[in-house]
Structure formats: structure tokens, C-alpha cells
CSV table of C-alpha atoms in Angstrom, one decimal:
chain,number,residue,atom,x,y,z
A,178,UNK,CA,-8.6,-12.5,-31.1
A,179,UNK,CA,-10.4,-11.6,-27.3
A,180,UNK,CA,-8.1,-8.8,-25.9
A,181,UNK,CA,-5.2,-10.6,-23.1
A,182,UNK,CA,-5.6,-9.3,-19.6
A,183,UNK,CA,-4.4,-10.9,-15.8
A,184,UNK,CA,-6.3,-13.9,-14.3
A,185,UNK,CA,-9.5,-12.8,-12.8
A,186,UNK,CA,-7.3,-13.7,-9.7
A,187,UNK,CA,-5.3,-10.9,-10.2
A,188,UNK,CA,-7.2,-8.4,-11.2
A,189,UNK,CA,-9.6,-8.7,-8.3
A,190,UNK,CA,-6.1,-8.6,-6.1
A,191,UNK,CA,-5.6,-5.1,-7.9
A,192,UNK,CA,-9.2,-4.4,-6.8
A,193,UNK,CA,-9.1,-4.8,-3.2
A,194,UNK,CA,-5.3,-3.4,-2.9
A,195,UNK,CA,-6.9,-0.4,-4.5
A,196,UNK,CA,-9.1,0.3,-1.5
A,197,UNK,CA,-6.6,1.4,0.2
A,198,UNK,CA,-6.3,4.8,0.8
A,199,UNK,CA,-2.9,6.5,-1.0
A,200,UNK,CA,-3.2,3.1,-3.7
A,201,UNK,CA,-4.1,4.5,-7.3
A,202,UNK,CA,-4.5,2.0,-10.2
A,203,UNK,CA,-1.0,1.4,-11.0
A,204,UNK,CA,0.7,1.3,-7.8
A,205,UNK,CA,-2.2,-1.4,-7.3
A,206,UNK,CA,-0.9,-3.5,-10.1
A,207,UNK,CA,2.4,-3.2,-9.3
A,208,UNK,CA,1.9,-4.8,-5.6
A,209,UNK,CA,-0.1,-7.3,-7.1
A,210,UNK,CA,2.9,-8.3,-9.1
A,211,UNK,CA,5.2,-8.0,-6.4
A,212,UNK,CA,3.2,-10.4,-4.2
A,213,UNK,CA,2.8,-12.4,-7.6
A,214,UNK,CA,6.4,-12.5,-8.4
A,215,UNK,CA,8.0,-11.8,-5.4
A,216,UNK,CA,6.2,-11.9,-1.9
A,217,UNK,CA,4.1,-14.8,-2.3
A,218,UNK,CA,5.4,-16.1,1.4
A,219,UNK,CA,4.4,-11.9,2.1
A,220,UNK,CA,1.2,-12.2,0.3
A,221,UNK,CA,-0.1,-15.3,2.9
A,222,UNK,CA,1.0,-13.2,5.5
A,223,UNK,CA,-0.6,-10.4,5.0
A,224,UNK,CA,-3.6,-12.3,4.5
A,225,UNK,CA,-3.1,-13.2,8.1
A,226,UNK,CA,-2.4,-11.0,9.7
A,227,UNK,CA,-5.4,-8.7,8.1
A,228,UNK,CA,-8.1,-11.9,9.0
A,229,UNK,CA,-6.0,-11.9,12.7
A,230,UNK,CA,-6.2,-8.0,12.9
A,231,UNK,CA,-10.4,-8.0,12.0
A,232,UNK,CA,-11.1,-10.9,14.0
A,233,UNK,CA,-8.7,-10.1,17.0
A,234,UNK,CA,-8.9,-6.7,17.4
A,235,UNK,CA,-11.7,-5.1,19.3
A,236,UNK,CA,-12.4,-1.9,21.3
A,237,UNK,CA,-11.9,-1.8,24.9
A,238,UNK,CA,-15.2,-1.0,26.6
A,239,UNK,CA,-14.2,1.3,29.1
A,240,UNK,CA,-12.5,3.5,27.2
A,241,UNK,CA,-12.4,3.1,23.2
A,242,UNK,CA,-8.8,2.2,22.6
A,243,UNK,CA,-8.0,-1.1,20.4
A,244,UNK,CA,-7.9,-4.2,22.7
A,245,UNK,CA,-7.8,-8.3,21.9
A,246,UNK,CA,-11.5,-8.3,20.9
A,247,UNK,CA,-13.9,-8.8,24.7
A,248,UNK,CA,-11.3,-7.6,26.9
A,249,UNK,CA,-9.9,-4.3,28.5
A,250,UNK,CA,-6.9,-2.4,26.8
A,251,UNK,CA,-3.5,-3.0,28.4
A,252,UNK,CA,-3.7,0.8,30.1
A,253,UNK,CA,-6.8,0.6,31.4
A,254,UNK,CA,-6.1,-3.7,32.5
A,255,UNK,CA,-2.6,-1.7,34.0
A,256,UNK,CA,-2.9,-1.5,37.4
A,257,UNK,CA,0.3,0.8,38.0
A,258,UNK,CA,-0.9,3.5,36.2
A,259,UNK,CA,-3.1,6.3,38.2
A,260,UNK,CA,-6.5,5.7,38.0
A,261,UNK,CA,-8.0,9.3,38.8
A,262,UNK,CA,-6.3,11.2,35.6
A,263,UNK,CA,-8.3,10.5,31.7
A,264,UNK,CA,-6.6,12.3,29.0
A,265,UNK,CA,-9.5,12.4,26.4
A,266,UNK,CA,-8.7,11.6,22.3
A,267,UNK,CA,-10.7,11.8,19.6
A,268,UNK,CA,-9.9,8.4,18.0
A,269,UNK,CA,-8.0,5.9,19.4
A,270,UNK,CA,-4.7,6.9,16.8
A,271,UNK,CA,-4.2,9.6,19.0
A,272,UNK,CA,-3.6,7.5,21.9
A,273,UNK,CA,0.1,6.8,21.3
A,274,UNK,CA,1.3,9.7,20.5
A,275,UNK,CA,0.6,11.0,23.6
A,276,UNK,CA,1.8,8.0,24.6
A,277,UNK,CA,5.0,7.7,23.3
A,278,UNK,CA,5.9,11.2,25.2
A,279,UNK,CA,6.6,9.1,28.4
A,280,UNK,CA,5.7,11.5,30.3
A,281,UNK,CA,1.8,10.7,31.1
A,282,UNK,CA,1.3,8.1,33.4
A,283,UNK,CA,-2.8,8.2,33.5
A,284,UNK,CA,-5.9,6.7,31.6
A,285,UNK,CA,-7.2,7.8,27.9
A,286,UNK,CA,-10.9,7.9,27.0
A,287,UNK,CA,-11.4,8.0,23.2
A,288,UNK,CA,-14.4,10.0,22.3
A,289,UNK,CA,-14.4,8.6,18.6
A,290,UNK,CA,-15.3,11.9,16.9
A,291,UNK,CA,-15.8,15.8,17.3
A,292,UNK,CA,-18.5,18.0,17.5
A,293,UNK,CA,-18.9,18.5,13.9
A,294,UNK,CA,-22.8,19.7,12.5
A,295,UNK,CA,-21.5,19.6,8.8
A,296,UNK,CA,-20.3,16.2,8.8
A,297,UNK,CA,-23.9,15.2,11.4
A,298,UNK,CA,-21.6,15.0,14.1
A,299,UNK,CA,-23.3,15.8,17.5
A,300,UNK,CA,-22.6,15.1,21.0
A,301,UNK,CA,-24.5,12.5,20.8
A,302,UNK,CA,-22.6,10.4,18.4
A,303,UNK,CA,-19.3,10.2,20.9
A,304,UNK,CA,-18.4,8.3,24.2
A,305,UNK,CA,-19.6,11.5,26.2
A,306,UNK,CA,-21.9,9.6,28.4
A,307,UNK,CA,-19.4,6.9,29.3
A,308,UNK,CA,-16.9,9.5,29.8
A,309,UNK,CA,-19.1,11.0,32.5
A,310,UNK,CA,-19.9,8.0,34.0
A,311,UNK,CA,-16.3,7.1,34.7
A,312,UNK,CA,-15.3,10.4,36.3
A,313,UNK,CA,-18.1,9.9,38.8
A,314,UNK,CA,-16.2,7.1,39.9
A,315,UNK,CA,-13.6,8.3,40.7
A,316,UNK,CA,-14.3,12.3,42.8
A,317,UNK,CA,-11.5,14.0,42.4
A,318,UNK,CA,-9.9,12.7,39.4
A,319,UNK,CA,-8.7,15.2,36.7
A,320,UNK,CA,-9.9,15.1,33.3
A,321,UNK,CA,-7.6,16.6,30.4
A,322,UNK,CA,-9.2,17.7,27.0
A,323,UNK,CA,-6.6,16.5,24.4
A,324,UNK,CA,-8.9,17.2,21.6
A,325,UNK,CA,-7.6,18.8,18.7
A,326,UNK,CA,-7.1,22.4,18.1
A,327,UNK,CA,-9.6,23.6,15.4
A,328,UNK,CA,-12.8,24.7,15.3
A,329,UNK,CA,-14.4,21.7,16.3
A,330,UNK,CA,-11.7,20.6,18.4
A,331,UNK,CA,-12.6,23.9,20.6
A,332,UNK,CA,-16.5,23.1,20.1
A,333,UNK,CA,-15.9,19.5,21.7
A,334,UNK,CA,-13.8,20.8,24.3
A,335,UNK,CA,-16.6,23.5,25.2
A,336,UNK,CA,-19.2,20.9,25.3
A,337,UNK,CA,-17.2,18.4,27.7
A,338,UNK,CA,-16.0,21.4,30.3
A,339,UNK,CA,-19.8,22.5,30.4
A,340,UNK,CA,-21.4,19.0,31.4
A,341,UNK,CA,-18.0,18.0,33.6
A,342,UNK,CA,-18.5,21.5,35.4
A,343,UNK,CA,-21.3,20.0,38.6
A,344,UNK,CA,-18.6,16.6,38.4
A,345,UNK,CA,-16.4,16.6,41.5
A,346,UNK,CA,-13.4,16.7,38.5
A,347,UNK,CA,-10.7,19.1,37.7
A,348,UNK,CA,-10.5,20.0,34.2
A,349,UNK,CA,-7.4,20.9,32.0
A,350,UNK,CA,-6.9,21.5,28.4
A,351,UNK,CA,-3.7,20.9,26.5
A,352,UNK,CA,-1.9,24.2,26.4
A,353,UNK,CA,-1.6,26.0,22.7
A,354,UNK,CA,1.2,27.8,21.9
A,355,UNK,CA,4.3,27.8,19.4
A,356,UNK,CA,5.0,24.2,18.5
A,357,UNK,CA,8.6,23.1,18.9
A,358,UNK,CA,11.7,24.5,16.3
A,359,UNK,CA,9.1,27.0,14.7
A,360,UNK,CA,10.2,30.4,14.0
A,361,UNK,CA,7.7,33.4,14.1
A,362,UNK,CA,7.7,34.1,10.8
A,363,UNK,CA,5.9,30.7,10.0
A,364,UNK,CA,3.2,30.6,13.0
A,365,UNK,CA,0.3,32.0,11.9
A,366,UNK,CA,-2.3,34.7,13.5
A,367,UNK,CA,-4.5,32.2,15.8
A,368,UNK,CA,-1.2,30.5,16.8
A,369,UNK,CA,0.4,33.5,17.9
A,370,UNK,CA,-2.7,35.1,19.5
A,371,UNK,CA,-3.0,31.6,21.6
A,372,UNK,CA,0.9,31.6,22.7
A,373,UNK,CA,0.6,35.0,23.6
A,374,UNK,CA,-2.5,34.6,25.6
A,375,UNK,CA,-0.7,31.8,27.3
A,376,UNK,CA,2.4,33.0,27.6
A,377,UNK,CA,4.4,31.9,31.1
A,378,UNK,CA,6.8,33.9,33.5
A,379,UNK,CA,10.5,32.5,33.2
B,153,UNK,CA,3.7,1.4,34.3
B,154,UNK,CA,4.1,-0.9,31.2
B,155,UNK,CA,4.7,1.7,28.1
B,156,UNK,CA,1.2,1.2,26.3
B,157,UNK,CA,1.1,0.1,22.4
B,158,UNK,CA,-1.1,-1.6,19.9
B,159,UNK,CA,-2.4,-5.3,20.4
B,160,UNK,CA,-0.1,-7.8,19.0
B,161,UNK,CA,-2.2,-8.3,16.1
B,162,UNK,CA,-2.6,-4.7,15.3
B,163,UNK,CA,1.2,-4.6,15.4
B,164,UNK,CA,1.5,-7.8,13.1
B,165,UNK,CA,-0.1,-6.3,10.6
B,166,UNK,CA,1.6,-3.2,11.0
B,167,UNK,CA,5.0,-5.4,10.2
B,168,UNK,CA,3.3,-7.3,7.2
B,169,UNK,CA,2.2,-4.1,5.4
B,170,UNK,CA,5.5,-2.7,5.9
B,171,UNK,CA,6.9,-5.7,3.7
B,172,UNK,CA,5.5,-4.2,0.7
B,173,UNK,CA,7.0,-1.9,-1.8
B,174,UNK,CA,7.4,1.6,-1.3
B,175,UNK,CA,5.7,1.4,2.3
B,176,UNK,CA,7.8,2.6,5.1
B,177,UNK,CA,6.8,2.6,8.8
B,178,UNK,CA,4.5,5.5,8.8
B,179,UNK,CA,2.2,4.2,5.6
B,180,UNK,CA,1.8,0.9,7.1
B,181,UNK,CA,0.9,2.1,10.8
B,182,UNK,CA,-1.5,4.3,8.9
B,183,UNK,CA,-2.8,1.8,6.5
B,184,UNK,CA,-3.4,-0.3,9.7
B,185,UNK,CA,-5.1,1.8,11.4
B,186,UNK,CA,-7.1,2.6,8.5
B,187,UNK,CA,-8.1,-1.4,7.9
B,188,UNK,CA,-9.4,-1.2,11.4
B,189,UNK,CA,-11.2,2.3,11.9
B,190,UNK,CA,-13.2,2.4,8.4
B,191,UNK,CA,-11.9,-1.0,6.1
B,192,UNK,CA,-12.7,-4.0,8.0
B,193,UNK,CA,-15.1,-5.2,5.3
B,194,UNK,CA,-12.0,-4.3,2.7
B,195,UNK,CA,-9.6,-6.1,5.1
B,196,UNK,CA,-11.4,-9.3,4.7
B,197,UNK,CA,-12.0,-8.6,0.5
B,198,UNK,CA,-7.9,-7.9,0.4
B,199,UNK,CA,-6.9,-11.4,2.5
B,200,UNK,CA,-9.1,-13.2,0.3
B,201,UNK,CA,-7.8,-12.0,-3.0
B,202,UNK,CA,-4.1,-12.6,-1.6
B,203,UNK,CA,-5.2,-16.3,-1.1
B,204,UNK,CA,-6.6,-16.6,-4.0
B,205,UNK,CA,-4.3,-15.5,-6.0
B,206,UNK,CA,-1.3,-17.2,-4.2
B,207,UNK,CA,-3.4,-20.3,-4.5
B,208,UNK,CA,-5.2,-20.1,-8.3
B,209,UNK,CA,-2.4,-18.2,-10.2
B,210,UNK,CA,0.9,-20.1,-11.5
B,211,UNK,CA,2.9,-19.1,-14.5
B,212,UNK,CA,1.7,-20.7,-18.0
B,213,UNK,CA,3.8,-23.4,-18.9
B,214,UNK,CA,4.1,-22.4,-22.7
B,215,UNK,CA,4.9,-19.1,-22.7
B,216,UNK,CA,5.1,-18.3,-18.8
B,217,UNK,CA,2.9,-15.1,-18.5
B,218,UNK,CA,0.2,-15.2,-15.4
B,219,UNK,CA,-2.7,-18.5,-15.7
B,220,UNK,CA,-4.9,-19.9,-13.9
B,221,UNK,CA,-2.9,-22.3,-12.1
B,222,UNK,CA,-1.5,-25.5,-13.9
B,223,UNK,CA,-3.6,-24.3,-17.0
B,224,UNK,CA,-1.8,-22.6,-20.1
B,225,UNK,CA,-2.9,-18.6,-20.2
B,226,UNK,CA,-5.6,-16.7,-22.4
B,227,UNK,CA,-2.8,-15.9,-24.7
B,228,UNK,CA,-1.8,-19.4,-25.6
B,229,UNK,CA,-5.5,-21.1,-25.3
B,230,UNK,CA,-6.9,-18.5,-27.6
B,231,UNK,CA,-6.6,-20.6,-30.9
B,232,UNK,CA,-7.9,-16.7,-32.8
B,233,UNK,CA,-4.3,-15.4,-31.9
B,234,UNK,CA,-1.6,-15.7,-34.7
B,235,UNK,CA,0.3,-19.0,-33.7
B,236,UNK,CA,3.7,-18.6,-35.8
B,237,UNK,CA,4.4,-15.0,-34.2
B,238,UNK,CA,6.6,-14.8,-31.2
B,239,UNK,CA,6.7,-11.9,-28.9
B,240,UNK,CA,10.2,-11.9,-26.4
B,241,UNK,CA,9.5,-10.0,-23.2
B,242,UNK,CA,11.5,-9.9,-19.7
B,243,UNK,CA,8.9,-10.3,-18.0
B,244,UNK,CA,5.5,-11.6,-17.3
B,245,UNK,CA,4.3,-8.1,-16.3
B,246,UNK,CA,6.1,-6.8,-20.2
B,247,UNK,CA,3.0,-8.6,-21.9
B,248,UNK,CA,0.4,-6.3,-21.0
B,249,UNK,CA,1.7,-3.2,-21.9
B,250,UNK,CA,2.2,-4.5,-25.9
B,251,UNK,CA,-1.3,-6.2,-25.9
B,252,UNK,CA,-2.7,-3.0,-24.5
B,253,UNK,CA,-1.4,-1.2,-27.5
B,254,UNK,CA,-4.3,-3.1,-30.0
B,255,UNK,CA,-2.1,-3.9,-32.6
B,256,UNK,CA,-0.1,-7.3,-31.6
B,257,UNK,CA,-2.4,-9.9,-32.2
B,258,UNK,CA,0.6,-13.1,-31.7
B,259,UNK,CA,1.3,-15.0,-28.7
B,260,UNK,CA,4.1,-14.8,-26.1
B,261,UNK,CA,7.3,-15.7,-25.2
B,262,UNK,CA,8.5,-14.3,-20.9
B,263,UNK,CA,12.3,-14.8,-20.6
B,264,UNK,CA,11.9,-14.1,-16.7
B,265,UNK,CA,14.6,-12.0,-17.0
B,266,UNK,CA,17.7,-10.7,-19.5
B,267,UNK,CA,21.5,-12.2,-18.9
B,268,UNK,CA,23.1,-10.0,-16.5
B,269,UNK,CA,26.3,-11.6,-15.7
B,270,UNK,CA,27.0,-8.6,-12.7
B,271,UNK,CA,23.7,-10.2,-11.1
B,272,UNK,CA,24.9,-13.7,-11.3
B,273,UNK,CA,21.8,-14.3,-14.4
B,274,UNK,CA,22.8,-16.6,-17.0
B,275,UNK,CA,21.4,-17.1,-20.5
B,276,UNK,CA,20.4,-20.9,-18.4
B,277,UNK,CA,18.5,-18.9,-16.1
B,278,UNK,CA,16.3,-17.7,-18.2
B,279,UNK,CA,13.9,-19.9,-20.6
B,280,UNK,CA,15.9,-19.8,-24.2
B,281,UNK,CA,14.9,-23.5,-24.4
B,282,UNK,CA,11.7,-23.7,-24.6
B,283,UNK,CA,11.9,-20.6,-26.7
B,284,UNK,CA,13.9,-22.7,-29.3
B,285,UNK,CA,11.5,-25.5,-29.2
B,286,UNK,CA,8.4,-23.5,-30.0
B,287,UNK,CA,10.2,-22.0,-32.4
B,288,UNK,CA,11.2,-25.5,-34.2
B,289,UNK,CA,7.3,-26.1,-33.6
B,290,UNK,CA,6.3,-23.7,-36.4
B,291,UNK,CA,8.9,-23.4,-38.9
B,292,UNK,CA,9.4,-20.0,-41.3
B,293,UNK,CA,7.5,-18.3,-37.9
B,294,UNK,CA,8.3,-14.5,-36.8
B,295,UNK,CA,10.6,-14.2,-33.4
B,296,UNK,CA,10.1,-10.3,-32.4
B,297,UNK,CA,12.5,-9.6,-29.7
B,298,UNK,CA,10.9,-6.9,-27.4
B,299,UNK,CA,13.8,-6.6,-24.2
B,300,UNK,CA,14.7,-3.8,-23.1
B,301,UNK,CA,17.4,-2.0,-24.7
B,302,UNK,CA,19.6,-0.9,-22.0
B,303,UNK,CA,22.9,-2.5,-22.2
B,304,UNK,CA,21.7,-6.6,-20.8
B,305,UNK,CA,18.4,-6.3,-23.6
B,306,UNK,CA,21.0,-5.8,-26.0
B,307,UNK,CA,23.4,-8.5,-24.9
B,308,UNK,CA,20.1,-10.8,-24.7
B,309,UNK,CA,18.5,-9.9,-28.2
B,310,UNK,CA,22.2,-11.0,-29.3
B,311,UNK,CA,22.7,-13.7,-27.4
B,312,UNK,CA,19.0,-14.9,-28.3
B,313,UNK,CA,19.2,-14.0,-32.3
B,314,UNK,CA,22.7,-16.0,-32.6
B,315,UNK,CA,20.8,-19.4,-30.7
B,316,UNK,CA,17.5,-18.4,-33.1
B,317,UNK,CA,19.9,-18.2,-36.6
B,318,UNK,CA,19.9,-21.9,-37.6
B,319,UNK,CA,16.3,-22.5,-37.3
B,320,UNK,CA,13.4,-21.6,-39.9
B,321,UNK,CA,12.4,-18.6,-38.5
B,322,UNK,CA,12.7,-14.5,-39.0
B,323,UNK,CA,13.8,-12.3,-36.4
B,324,UNK,CA,12.7,-9.2,-35.2
B,325,UNK,CA,13.8,-6.3,-33.2
B,326,UNK,CA,11.5,-3.3,-31.7
B,327,UNK,CA,12.6,-0.4,-33.6
B,328,UNK,CA,14.5,2.0,-31.1
B,329,UNK,CA,14.2,6.0,-31.8
B,330,UNK,CA,12.8,8.8,-30.1
B,331,UNK,CA,9.7,8.6,-28.2
B,332,UNK,CA,6.5,9.9,-29.1
B,333,UNK,CA,6.2,13.0,-28.0
B,334,UNK,CA,9.7,14.4,-27.0
B,335,UNK,CA,11.5,17.0,-28.0
B,336,UNK,CA,15.2,16.8,-29.6
B,337,UNK,CA,16.8,18.7,-26.6
B,338,UNK,CA,15.1,16.3,-24.6
B,339,UNK,CA,17.1,13.4,-26.1
B,340,UNK,CA,20.3,11.4,-25.5
B,341,UNK,CA,23.1,11.0,-27.7
B,342,UNK,CA,22.4,7.2,-27.6
B,343,UNK,CA,18.9,7.4,-28.1
B,344,UNK,CA,19.3,10.2,-31.2
B,345,UNK,CA,21.9,8.1,-32.8
B,346,UNK,CA,19.6,5.0,-33.0
B,347,UNK,CA,16.7,7.4,-34.3
B,348,UNK,CA,19.6,8.7,-37.2
B,349,UNK,CA,20.7,4.7,-38.0
B,350,UNK,CA,16.9,3.5,-38.3
B,351,UNK,CA,15.4,6.9,-40.5
B,352,UNK,CA,12.8,5.8,-43.0
B,353,UNK,CA,11.3,7.9,-45.8
B,354,UNK,CA,8.8,9.3,-45.8
């Protein structure tokens, strides 16, 4: 007697679902069975969406944000945005959190990571040259360094500031201090030190 | 200035991922970005697997378990299995848990649910007629009622036992009692009552 198992197409679906981050063996099996029992139209929809997204979504050649394949992204193409302000972020996924604040009206520049020698990421791996080229084309512009406030982010910010110093631009950094709604008791020492250093008169 | 958002193909991917059970808005966005940033080959693999599974996986016309489209399932096609034992379960997803015990060597029969008037499920919605037909073709067979031990499962078991009574077969029910590894302190009253009623001499 052969031990019974799912048809091979179901096993392959379980294996493919398991590749997703945060989905384990049991979760992948449950999802696969859900697709087969209740979600056949959802399965077709997801299959088309995956194909469309991997085939039709690219990276903006200007700033590195997601765009329709081979085209500039919606931000770079929007001529009503301030052309002389560049918000430099690590990843394209960092763009929308800033955009959702609703107050920023300039352009973006995605580095594609942060300097991290331990992970083998050196400045040459990041979109630094293209940032310098954009700044050179916009004399008098402002460059907002919106990289993370961890060690690698600080190193990246310092590196960029050094290379931008000789160009005709203002370089700023996101304020560091207490997060909104947090009590003093929960703040770590470095956050509190930076909040003190950056104190402002009321 | 138009508020910036993901390209429409990414938004559609997020929407399609969000249809999966247990995946919310944030989770769907994170998965979509993971597919775009790290998992493009995984995305293609999942798309193919979804298409293959919805197109190539059907339901065994004999027992209701998953099978290659239009074919008998691996259990019904396996001639080394005992043909005179039918394990009746609610859903095709209940088959593999039994199979994984490694001790059952008979066939299966998936009802497709359990009698539940509150949910509008009446006996006519379940694969009862096909079960009776299989039993008639195998005089002297055993029918193991492996439906759940909740109220709807009990009602379904009683209904099946009644309709099988006039046929040439033995009807059995899964034992009810203490789950493996459980202490008495955690058992509910009904479980303990059933365990007492079903006590066996050592």
C-alpha cells in the first residue's frame, strides 16, 4: 500500500506558498487547501496579479522607486512636485510611509540599502553616484537624509554628507528624538541623549 | 500634486494577497513588496503552482478526496488497499490526518460537510447517496464514522447509522475519550463522561 498524499500539483502549491516570509508548513498547507476548497477564483486572481507585478513593475531609473516597467515613477513624472528637494531613503518601501505624512512635496531617492560592511554592502553597492548626478543638475537644492537612525544608517548619512559637501546643496537629516506618544520611562539612553541634544525652545 | 502610491499592478497584487485567510492589509503589503524585492522567481513559481492546482486538481468521483482532474484519487486507485473498509470523514482535508497515523489501510469517503440546519446544510447537501451506493457494492463491509465529535458530527453520525442499518455492513464510530497526553484537570465534563462510558478493561 502506497502512503496517500495530496496530488503533486497540491504539494507544489504548498511548497510555493511556504516560500513566503512568515508562512510555515502548516500555514502553507492550510492556504493551499483554502485555495482549492473556497478560493479557486481568488487563486486565478492571485496568479494573474503575481505575473502582472513581476512582469510589469520595474524600478524608476531616476529615483529607484517602483514604477511601470521602463518608465519614470509617479513622483518623478509629477511636474507639480518641488524639483529641488530630494528625500534620500534606504529602500523603495520607505517612500510611502513618508508620503503618507501628507506634508512632503519633493522628490525621492532610494539608495537600495545602507552601508554595512558586516553584510558586505559597501558604498559602491548603493545608488550614490546617481544621487550626486541629480544634485549637480539642481544647484541650490536640499537633500534630506531620511535613512534609519541605527549605526549603519548613521554611517550612510555621514558618508553621503561628506560627498555632498562639495556640491551646491543643503544637506539635512531627519530629526531624532522622542517618538510620538512615548513616555520617558520607555525611552532608551541613546534616544534620550539625542532628544536632549536636539531640544528646541518653545 | 498627486499623492504618490504604488503602481496599479502592485496595488492589485496587494489586494489579491489580502484575500487569503489570515492575511491583513499590512501583511499583504509586506508580502507584495517581498515578492517584488526578493522573490520574483518565487512569484513566478507561485503563479504557476496556483494555475496548475486550480486547473489540474479535482475531486475523486468515487470518494471526494483530491485527485488529478477527472481521475480517481490515489487511495481509490490503490488496489492493495482493503476494499471493504470505508472511513467516512467530513472534508477531504480530514483524510491525511488519518492517513498519517500509518495504521489505516482502507478507503475513504468525504461527505463534504456535516448536517447543520443552522448553517442551512441538510443531508441532501452531503455525499450520502454515493456512500450508500458504495456500501451496497461491497456486502459485509465496515463503515467507520470518523466525523467530528461536536453536536453536528453526532447528528451526522446518527443519520448515517440509521440509513446504513438496513444494509449489509458493520458501522463503527471513532472512540471518544481522553486525548493523548492530557491530564484529568483539563478535561471537560462531556469528554470525561464519554471516557468513563467507553472505559475498557486492562
